[in-house]
CSV table of C-alpha atoms and ligand atoms in Angstrom, one decimal:
chain,number,residue,atom,x,y,z
A,235,UNK,CA,-7.5,3.5,-23.5
A,236,UNK,CA,-7.8,0.1,-25.1
A,237,UNK,CA,-10.6,-1.4,-23.1
A,238,UNK,CA,-9.5,-4.9,-23.8
A,239,UNK,CA,-6.5,-4.4,-21.5
A,240,UNK,CA,-8.7,-3.4,-18.5
A,241,UNK,CA,-11.0,-6.0,-17.1
A,242,UNK,CA,-13.3,-4.6,-14.5
A,243,UNK,CA,-15.4,-7.2,-12.6
A,244,UNK,CA,-19.2,-6.8,-12.9
A,245,UNK,CA,-19.6,-6.0,-9.3
A,246,UNK,CA,-17.0,-3.2,-9.4
A,247,UNK,CA,-18.4,-1.9,-12.7
A,248,UNK,CA,-21.9,-1.6,-11.4
A,249,UNK,CA,-20.7,0.0,-8.2
A,250,UNK,CA,-18.8,2.6,-10.2
A,251,UNK,CA,-21.8,3.3,-12.5
A,252,UNK,CA,-24.1,3.7,-9.5
A,253,UNK,CA,-21.7,6.0,-7.8
A,254,UNK,CA,-21.2,3.7,-4.8
A,255,UNK,CA,-18.0,3.6,-2.8
A,256,UNK,CA,-15.2,1.5,-4.3
A,257,UNK,CA,-11.8,0.8,-2.7
A,258,UNK,CA,-8.8,-0.3,-4.8
A,259,UNK,CA,-6.5,-2.9,-3.1
A,260,UNK,CA,-3.0,-3.9,-4.2
A,261,UNK,CA,-1.6,-7.3,-4.8
A,262,UNK,CA,2.1,-7.1,-4.3
A,263,UNK,CA,1.4,-7.6,-0.6
A,264,UNK,CA,-0.2,-11.0,-1.6
A,265,UNK,CA,2.6,-12.2,-3.9
A,266,UNK,CA,5.7,-10.7,-2.3
A,267,UNK,CA,4.7,-9.2,1.0
A,268,UNK,CA,3.4,-12.2,3.0
A,269,UNK,CA,3.7,-16.0,3.1
A,270,UNK,CA,0.9,-18.4,2.1
A,271,UNK,CA,-1.8,-18.9,3.5
A,272,UNK,CA,-1.6,-15.6,5.5
A,273,UNK,CA,-1.4,-13.7,2.3
A,274,UNK,CA,-4.7,-15.1,1.0
A,275,UNK,CA,-6.4,-14.9,4.4
A,276,UNK,CA,-5.3,-11.2,4.7
A,277,UNK,CA,-6.5,-10.4,1.2
A,278,UNK,CA,-10.0,-11.9,2.1
A,279,UNK,CA,-10.1,-10.0,5.5
A,280,UNK,CA,-9.2,-6.8,3.8
A,281,UNK,CA,-11.9,-7.2,1.2
A,282,UNK,CA,-14.4,-8.0,4.0
A,283,UNK,CA,-13.3,-4.8,6.0
A,284,UNK,CA,-14.1,-2.7,2.9
A,285,UNK,CA,-17.6,-4.4,2.6
A,286,UNK,CA,-18.3,-4.0,6.3
A,287,UNK,CA,-17.8,-0.2,5.7
A,288,UNK,CA,-20.4,-0.3,3.0
A,289,UNK,CA,-18.0,-0.1,0.0
A,290,UNK,CA,-17.0,-2.6,-2.8
A,291,UNK,CA,-13.4,-3.9,-2.8
A,292,UNK,CA,-11.5,-4.0,-6.1
A,293,UNK,CA,-8.3,-6.0,-5.7
A,294,UNK,CA,-6.0,-5.3,-8.7
A,295,UNK,CA,-3.6,-7.6,-10.4
A,296,UNK,CA,-2.4,-8.4,-14.0
A,297,UNK,CA,-3.7,-11.8,-15.1
A,298,UNK,CA,-2.8,-13.1,-18.6
A,299,UNK,CA,-1.8,-9.5,-19.5
A,300,UNK,CA,-5.2,-8.1,-18.4
A,301,UNK,CA,-5.3,-5.4,-15.8
A,302,UNK,CA,-7.9,-7.0,-13.6
A,303,UNK,CA,-9.9,-4.8,-11.3
A,304,UNK,CA,-11.9,-6.9,-8.8
A,305,UNK,CA,-10.6,-10.5,-8.4
A,306,UNK,CA,-12.7,-13.7,-8.0
A,307,UNK,CA,-12.0,-16.0,-5.1
A,308,UNK,CA,-10.3,-18.4,-7.5
A,309,UNK,CA,-8.1,-15.6,-9.0
A,310,UNK,CA,-7.2,-14.5,-5.5
A,311,UNK,CA,-6.3,-18.1,-4.5
A,312,UNK,CA,-4.0,-18.6,-7.6
A,313,UNK,CA,-2.3,-15.3,-7.0
A,314,UNK,CA,-1.6,-16.3,-3.4
A,315,UNK,CA,0.1,-19.5,-4.3
A,316,UNK,CA,2.0,-18.6,-7.5
A,317,UNK,CA,5.8,-18.1,-7.3
A,318,UNK,CA,6.0,-16.5,-10.8
A,319,UNK,CA,4.1,-13.3,-10.6
A,320,UNK,CA,6.1,-10.2,-11.7
A,321,UNK,CA,6.2,-7.4,-9.1
A,322,UNK,CA,4.9,-4.5,-11.2
A,323,UNK,CA,5.5,-0.8,-10.9
A,324,UNK,CA,5.1,2.1,-13.4
A,325,UNK,CA,8.2,1.0,-15.3
A,326,UNK,CA,7.2,-2.6,-16.0
A,327,UNK,CA,3.4,-2.7,-15.9
A,328,UNK,CA,3.2,-2.5,-19.7
A,329,UNK,CA,5.6,-5.5,-20.0
A,330,UNK,CA,3.2,-7.7,-18.1
A,331,UNK,CA,0.4,-6.6,-20.4
A,332,UNK,CA,2.4,-7.0,-23.7
A,333,UNK,CA,3.7,-10.4,-22.7
A,334,UNK,CA,0.3,-11.5,-21.3
A,335,UNK,CA,2.0,-12.3,-18.1
A,336,UNK,CA,0.8,-12.6,-14.5
A,337,UNK,CA,1.9,-9.8,-12.2
A,338,UNK,CA,1.0,-8.2,-8.9
A,339,UNK,CA,0.7,-4.4,-8.6
A,340,UNK,CA,2.7,-2.3,-6.2
A,341,UNK,CA,1.3,0.9,-4.8
A,342,UNK,CA,2.5,2.7,-7.9
A,343,UNK,CA,1.0,0.3,-10.4
A,344,UNK,CA,-2.2,0.0,-8.4
A,345,UNK,CA,-2.6,3.8,-8.5
A,346,UNK,CA,-2.3,3.8,-12.3
A,347,UNK,CA,-4.9,1.0,-12.6
A,348,UNK,CA,-7.3,2.5,-10.1
A,349,UNK,CA,-7.1,5.8,-12.0
A,350,UNK,CA,-7.8,4.1,-15.3
A,351,UNK,CA,-10.8,2.4,-13.7
A,352,UNK,CA,-12.1,5.6,-12.1
A,353,UNK,CA,-11.4,4.6,-8.5
A,354,UNK,CA,-10.2,7.4,-6.2
A,355,UNK,CA,-9.5,5.6,-2.9
A,356,UNK,CA,-6.9,2.9,-2.3
A,357,UNK,CA,-5.9,1.0,0.8
A,358,UNK,CA,-2.5,-0.6,1.4
A,359,UNK,CA,-0.2,-1.6,4.3
A,360,UNK,CA,2.7,0.8,3.9
A,361,UNK,CA,4.0,2.7,0.9
A,362,UNK,CA,7.6,2.3,-0.4
A,363,UNK,CA,10.0,5.2,0.0
A,364,UNK,CA,13.6,6.1,0.5
A,365,UNK,CA,15.7,3.2,1.7
A,366,UNK,CA,18.3,3.5,4.5
A,367,UNK,CA,21.6,4.1,2.8
A,368,UNK,CA,19.9,5.6,-0.3
A,369,UNK,CA,22.8,8.1,-0.5
A,370,UNK,CA,24.9,5.2,-1.8
A,371,UNK,CA,22.3,2.8,-3.3
A,372,UNK,CA,19.9,5.5,-4.8
A,373,UNK,CA,17.1,3.1,-3.8
A,374,UNK,CA,13.9,5.2,-3.7
A,375,UNK,CA,10.6,3.6,-4.4
A,376,UNK,CA,8.6,4.6,-7.5
A,377,UNK,CA,5.6,4.8,-5.2
A,378,UNK,CA,6.7,8.4,-4.2
A,379,UNK,CA,6.7,9.8,-7.8
A,380,UNK,CA,3.4,8.0,-8.5
A,381,UNK,CA,1.8,9.7,-5.5
A,382,UNK,CA,2.9,13.1,-7.0
A,383,UNK,CA,1.3,12.5,-10.3
A,384,UNK,CA,-1.8,10.2,-10.1
A,385,UNK,CA,-5.0,11.4,-8.5
A,386,UNK,CA,-5.7,8.6,-6.0
A,387,UNK,CA,-6.0,8.9,-2.2
A,388,UNK,CA,-3.8,6.2,-0.6
A,389,UNK,CA,-4.5,5.1,2.9
A,390,UNK,CA,-1.5,3.4,4.6
A,391,UNK,CA,0.0,3.0,8.1
A,392,UNK,CA,2.9,5.2,7.1
A,393,UNK,CA,5.9,4.3,5.0
A,394,UNK,CA,7.3,0.9,5.8
A,395,UNK,CA,9.6,1.4,8.9
A,396,UNK,CA,12.5,-0.4,7.2
A,397,UNK,CA,12.9,2.8,5.3
A,398,UNK,CA,14.6,6.1,6.1
A,399,UNK,CA,11.4,7.9,7.3
A,400,UNK,CA,12.8,11.5,7.6
A,401,UNK,CA,14.2,11.2,4.0
A,402,UNK,CA,11.0,9.7,2.7
A,403,UNK,CA,9.0,12.6,4.2
A,404,UNK,CA,11.5,15.1,2.6
A,405,UNK,CA,11.0,13.6,-0.8
A,406,UNK,CA,7.2,13.6,-0.4
A,407,UNK,CA,7.4,17.2,0.5
A,408,UNK,CA,9.6,18.0,-2.5
A,409,UNK,CA,7.2,16.2,-4.8
A,410,UNK,CA,4.3,18.1,-3.3
A,411,UNK,CA,2.5,15.1,-1.9
A,412,UNK,CA,0.4,15.9,1.1
A,413,UNK,CA,0.8,13.6,4.1
A,414,UNK,CA,-2.2,13.7,6.5
A,415,UNK,CA,-2.1,11.6,9.7
A,416,UNK,CA,-5.4,10.4,11.0
A,417,UNK,CA,-6.2,11.4,14.6
A,418,UNK,CA,-2.7,12.1,15.9
A,419,UNK,CA,0.2,14.5,15.5
A,420,UNK,CA,3.0,12.0,15.2
A,421,UNK,CA,3.6,10.2,11.9
A,422,UNK,CA,3.0,6.5,12.3
A,423,UNK,CA,5.7,4.0,11.5
A,424,UNK,CA,3.9,1.0,9.9
A,425,UNK,CA,4.2,-1.6,12.8
A,426,UNK,CA,4.4,1.2,15.4
A,427,UNK,CA,2.0,4.0,16.1
A,428,UNK,CA,4.7,6.6,16.5
A,429,UNK,CA,7.8,7.4,14.5
A,430,UNK,CA,9.0,10.3,16.6
A,431,UNK,CA,8.5,12.6,13.6
A,432,UNK,CA,5.7,15.2,13.5
A,433,UNK,CA,3.2,14.6,10.7
A,434,UNK,CA,3.1,17.5,8.2
A,435,UNK,CA,-0.7,17.6,8.4
A,436,UNK,CA,-3.4,16.1,10.6
A,437,UNK,CA,-7.1,15.1,10.0
A,438,UNK,CA,-9.5,13.9,12.6
A,439,UNK,CA,-12.5,12.7,10.7
A,440,UNK,CA,-13.4,11.1,7.4
A,441,UNK,CA,-15.2,14.4,6.5
A,442,UNK,CA,-11.9,16.3,7.0
A,443,UNK,CA,-10.4,14.1,4.3
A,444,UNK,CA,-13.3,14.6,2.0
A,445,UNK,CA,-13.1,18.4,2.4
A,446,UNK,CA,-9.3,18.3,1.8
A,447,UNK,CA,-9.8,16.3,-1.4
A,448,UNK,CA,-12.6,18.7,-2.6
A,449,UNK,CA,-10.3,21.7,-1.9
A,450,UNK,CA,-7.6,20.2,-4.0
A,451,UNK,CA,-10.1,19.6,-6.8
A,452,UNK,CA,-11.2,23.2,-6.6
A,453,UNK,CA,-7.6,24.3,-6.8
A,454,UNK,CA,-7.0,22.0,-9.8
A,455,UNK,CA,-4.0,20.4,-8.0
A,456,UNK,CA,-2.9,17.1,-9.6
A,457,UNK,CA,-1.6,14.0,-7.9
A,458,UNK,CA,-2.4,11.9,-5.0
A,459,UNK,CA,-3.0,12.3,-1.3
A,460,UNK,CA,-1.4,10.2,1.4
A,461,UNK,CA,-3.3,9.3,4.5
A,462,UNK,CA,-1.3,7.8,7.4
A,463,UNK,CA,-3.5,5.8,9.6
A,464,UNK,CA,-1.8,4.4,12.8
A,465,UNK,CA,-2.0,0.7,13.5
A,466,UNK,CA,-4.5,-0.1,16.2
A,467,UNK,CA,-2.9,0.1,19.7
A,468,UNK,CA,-4.0,-3.5,20.4
A,469,UNK,CA,-1.7,-4.7,17.6
A,470,UNK,CA,1.2,-2.3,17.5
A,471,UNK,CA,4.8,-3.3,18.1
A,472,UNK,CA,6.6,-0.4,19.8
A,473,UNK,CA,9.3,1.4,17.8
A,474,UNK,CA,12.2,0.4,20.1
A,475,UNK,CA,11.2,-3.3,19.8
A,476,UNK,CA,11.1,-3.1,16.0
A,477,UNK,CA,14.3,-1.2,15.7
A,478,UNK,CA,16.6,-4.2,16.6
A,479,UNK,CA,14.8,-6.5,14.1
A,480,UNK,CA,15.0,-3.8,11.3
A,481,UNK,CA,18.7,-3.1,11.9
A,482,UNK,CA,19.6,-6.8,11.9
A,483,UNK,CA,17.5,-7.5,8.8
A,484,UNK,CA,19.1,-4.6,6.9
A,485,UNK,CA,22.6,-5.6,7.8
A,486,UNK,CA,22.0,-9.2,6.7
A,487,UNK,CA,20.4,-8.1,3.4
A,488,UNK,CA,23.5,-6.0,2.6
A,489,UNK,CA,25.8,-8.9,3.4
A,490,UNK,CA,23.6,-11.2,1.2
A,491,UNK,CA,23.8,-8.6,-1.6
A,492,UNK,CA,20.0,-8.2,-1.9
A,493,UNK,CA,19.3,-5.5,-4.5
A,494,UNK,CA,16.5,-3.8,-6.4
A,495,UNK,CA,13.0,-5.1,-6.3
A,496,UNK,CA,13.9,-7.9,-3.9
A,497,UNK,CA,15.0,-5.6,-1.1
A,498,UNK,CA,11.5,-4.9,0.4
A,499,UNK,CA,10.1,-8.4,0.2
A,500,UNK,CA,13.4,-9.9,1.6
A,501,UNK,CA,13.4,-7.5,4.6
A,502,UNK,CA,9.7,-8.0,5.3
A,503,UNK,CA,10.2,-11.8,5.3
A,504,UNK,CA,13.3,-11.7,7.5
A,505,UNK,CA,11.5,-9.4,10.0
A,506,UNK,CA,8.6,-11.9,10.2
A,507,UNK,CA,11.2,-14.5,11.2
A,508,UNK,CA,13.1,-12.3,13.6
A,509,UNK,CA,9.9,-11.2,15.4
A,510,UNK,CA,8.6,-14.7,15.7
A,511,UNK,CA,5.7,-13.9,13.4
A,512,UNK,CA,4.5,-10.9,15.4
A,513,UNK,CA,5.3,-8.5,12.6
A,514,UNK,CA,3.0,-10.5,10.3
A,515,UNK,CA,0.1,-10.4,12.6
A,516,UNK,CA,0.6,-6.6,13.0
A,517,UNK,CA,0.8,-6.2,9.2
A,518,UNK,CA,-2.5,-8.0,8.8
A,519,UNK,CA,-4.1,-5.8,11.5
A,520,UNK,CA,-2.9,-2.5,10.1
A,521,UNK,CA,-3.9,-3.2,6.5
A,522,UNK,CA,-7.4,-4.3,7.6
A,523,UNK,CA,-7.7,-1.1,9.7
A,524,UNK,CA,-6.7,0.9,6.6
A,525,UNK,CA,-9.3,-0.9,4.4
A,526,UNK,CA,-12.0,0.0,6.9
A,527,UNK,CA,-11.1,3.7,6.8
A,528,UNK,CA,-10.8,3.6,3.0
A,529,UNK,CA,-14.3,2.0,2.8
A,530,UNK,CA,-15.7,4.8,5.0
A,531,UNK,CA,-14.0,7.4,2.9
A,532,UNK,CA,-15.1,5.9,-0.4
A,533,UNK,CA,-18.7,5.9,0.8
A,534,UNK,CA,-18.5,9.5,1.9
A,535,UNK,CA,-17.2,10.9,-1.4
B,888,PSU,N1,2.4,-2.8,2.2
B,888,PSU,C1,2.6,-4.0,2.9
B,888,PSU,N2,3.4,-4.9,2.4
B,888,PSU,C2,4.0,-4.8,1.1
B,888,PSU,C3,3.7,-3.6,0.4
B,888,PSU,C4,2.9,-2.7,1.0
B,888,PSU,O1,2.2,-4.1,4.1
B,888,PSU,O2,4.6,-5.7,0.6
B,888,PSU,C5,4.3,-3.5,-1.0
B,888,PSU,C6,3.6,-2.4,-1.8
B,888,PSU,O3,3.1,-3.0,-3.0
B,888,PSU,C7,4.6,-1.3,-2.1
B,888,PSU,C8,5.9,-2.2,-2.2
B,888,PSU,O4,4.4,-0.6,-3.3
B,888,PSU,O5,5.7,-3.0,-1.1
B,888,PSU,C9,7.1,-1.3,-2.1
B,888,PSU,O6,8.1,-2.0,-2.9
B,888,PSU,P1,9.5,-1.2,-3.2
B,888,PSU,O7,10.0,-0.8,-1.9
B,888,PSU,O8,10.3,-2.2,-4.0
B,888,PSU,O9,9.1,0.0,-4.1
B,889,MN,MN1,13.6,0.0,-4.7
């Protein structure tokens, strides 16, 4: 690895050297997932939640072609306000590096960077997955393949509920990605605690997760682990309430011809409008909740 491409902040570097807990955080939610200033405020809250749990946050983005692990307050602010950041996944991460561009990392690209830096725990809001209508569009997020090959444990609130959740779960199973739901049997659905689908696996404590990861190490099984952590009950929006917004947003996106990388940001933005801002507040709460659990896990490892 050419070390000049990877820029690890001094705080994250010393935490890694001392074997303290470090949690990777993504940046596409900052540039493409939320409006300003909620994106910046959420990024700060999420970092604070990691610290409150006793770990060190490492928000990851590409700045001037450098994969930057651990952002300063100024770097976070400029990422929050820019309109020109590339949304990076496995396929285009190297283009941002070679062109010395600015880019935010999705779940897939953040996993790659976390792995390069030696970070094993990563918190996000919701992973990408199989889109509704994928049988025609073939739109399946690269997050799923990344989970199957890169050894990082990703804590999310489930796959984003704009997706086809049963198909997403099937692809994860085919790829051999374990899905462990935290403290309940039902798979969470991002803004909602329940999806109506049984989770393949369940864990009840942080120690359960640690032991599962250790067992995978002992078996020499490659790839990531997905932890689904339900949104706190105080902030959830019930599934039936979200269903109308999701359906309307998807219909409008198809009429507007939204395709490719724009689909997820477009839908999330439209759902914030349709829900009168409620989905945004919920999204902030669930990612902060995931950061807390990730912080606890990183400290226990
Ligand atoms: N979680 C959120 N909001 C987001 C994302 C996750 O609460 O915007 C981002 C992640 O970076 C994820 C991406 O990888 O959405 C999925 O994009 P796509 O469906 O285009 O693969
Ligand atoms: Mn896609």
